Coordinates of C-alpha atoms in Angstrom, one line a residue:
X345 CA 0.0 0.0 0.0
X346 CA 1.0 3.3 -1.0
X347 CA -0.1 7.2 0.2
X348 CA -1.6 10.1 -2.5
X349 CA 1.6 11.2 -3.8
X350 CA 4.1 8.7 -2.7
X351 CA 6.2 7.6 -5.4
X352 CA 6.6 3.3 -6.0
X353 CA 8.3 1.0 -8.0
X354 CA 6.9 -2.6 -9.6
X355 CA 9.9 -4.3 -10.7
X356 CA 9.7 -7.8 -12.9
X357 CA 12.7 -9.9 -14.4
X358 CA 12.7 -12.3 -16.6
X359 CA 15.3 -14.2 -18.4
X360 CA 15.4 -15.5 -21.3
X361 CA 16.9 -16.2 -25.2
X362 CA 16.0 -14.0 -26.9
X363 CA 15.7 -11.6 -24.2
X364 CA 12.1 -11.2 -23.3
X365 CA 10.1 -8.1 -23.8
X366 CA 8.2 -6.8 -20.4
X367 CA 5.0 -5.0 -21.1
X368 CA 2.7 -4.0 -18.3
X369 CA -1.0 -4.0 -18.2
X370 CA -3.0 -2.3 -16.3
X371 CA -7.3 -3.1 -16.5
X372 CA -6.5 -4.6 -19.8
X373 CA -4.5 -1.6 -21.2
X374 CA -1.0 -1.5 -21.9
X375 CA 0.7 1.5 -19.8
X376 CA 4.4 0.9 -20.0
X377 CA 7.4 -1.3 -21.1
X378 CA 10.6 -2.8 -19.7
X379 CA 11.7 -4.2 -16.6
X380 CA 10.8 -1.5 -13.6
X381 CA 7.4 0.1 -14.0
X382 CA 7.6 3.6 -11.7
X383 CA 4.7 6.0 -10.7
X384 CA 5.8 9.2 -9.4
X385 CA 2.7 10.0 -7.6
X386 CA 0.6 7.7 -7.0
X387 CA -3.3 8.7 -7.2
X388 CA -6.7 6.9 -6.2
X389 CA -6.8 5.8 -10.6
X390 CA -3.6 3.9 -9.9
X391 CA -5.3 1.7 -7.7
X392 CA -5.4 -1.8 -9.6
X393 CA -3.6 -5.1 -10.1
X394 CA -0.8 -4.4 -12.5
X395 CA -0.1 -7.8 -14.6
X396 CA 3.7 -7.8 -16.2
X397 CA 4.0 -10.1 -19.4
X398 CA 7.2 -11.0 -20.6
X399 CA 7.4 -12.8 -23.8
X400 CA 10.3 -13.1 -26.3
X401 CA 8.6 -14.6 -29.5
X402 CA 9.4 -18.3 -28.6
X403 CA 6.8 -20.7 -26.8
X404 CA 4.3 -19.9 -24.0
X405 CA 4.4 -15.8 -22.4
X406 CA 5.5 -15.4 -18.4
X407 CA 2.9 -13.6 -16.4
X408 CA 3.0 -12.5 -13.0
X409 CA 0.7 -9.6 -11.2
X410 CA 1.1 -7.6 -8.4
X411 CA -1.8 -5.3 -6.3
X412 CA -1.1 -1.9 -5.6
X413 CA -3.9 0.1 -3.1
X414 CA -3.3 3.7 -3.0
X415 CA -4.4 5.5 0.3
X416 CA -6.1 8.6 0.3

């Protein structure tokens, strides 16, 4: 859990050859690629369960997820 206006970090590694791509979805919507996702203020709309897909073209995509509740 974060406060209104506290800055936080999601951070997601995968490994792979190739090298995966990292995307990150937020409510269906892609919002940001690579490895560390970071929100500089966070706000009541980032409120959510952010999923991080890393896939590098060859066989089945990684997914992992993590919540993030923003205090008002």
């Amino acid at each position: 859990m974060v406060s209104q206006n506290e800055s936080f970090n999601i951070v997601c590694q995968a490994d792979g050859n190739p090298t995966p791509t990292i995307t990150w979805i937020l409510r269906g919507v892609s919002i940001s690629v690579g490895e560390t996702l970071t929100v500089a203020r966070a706000q009541l709309k980032d409120i959510g369960t952010y999923h991080c897909v890393a896939n590098n073209g060859i066989g089945a995509q990684s997914n992992s997820s993590a919540i993030v509740e923003v205090k008002g």
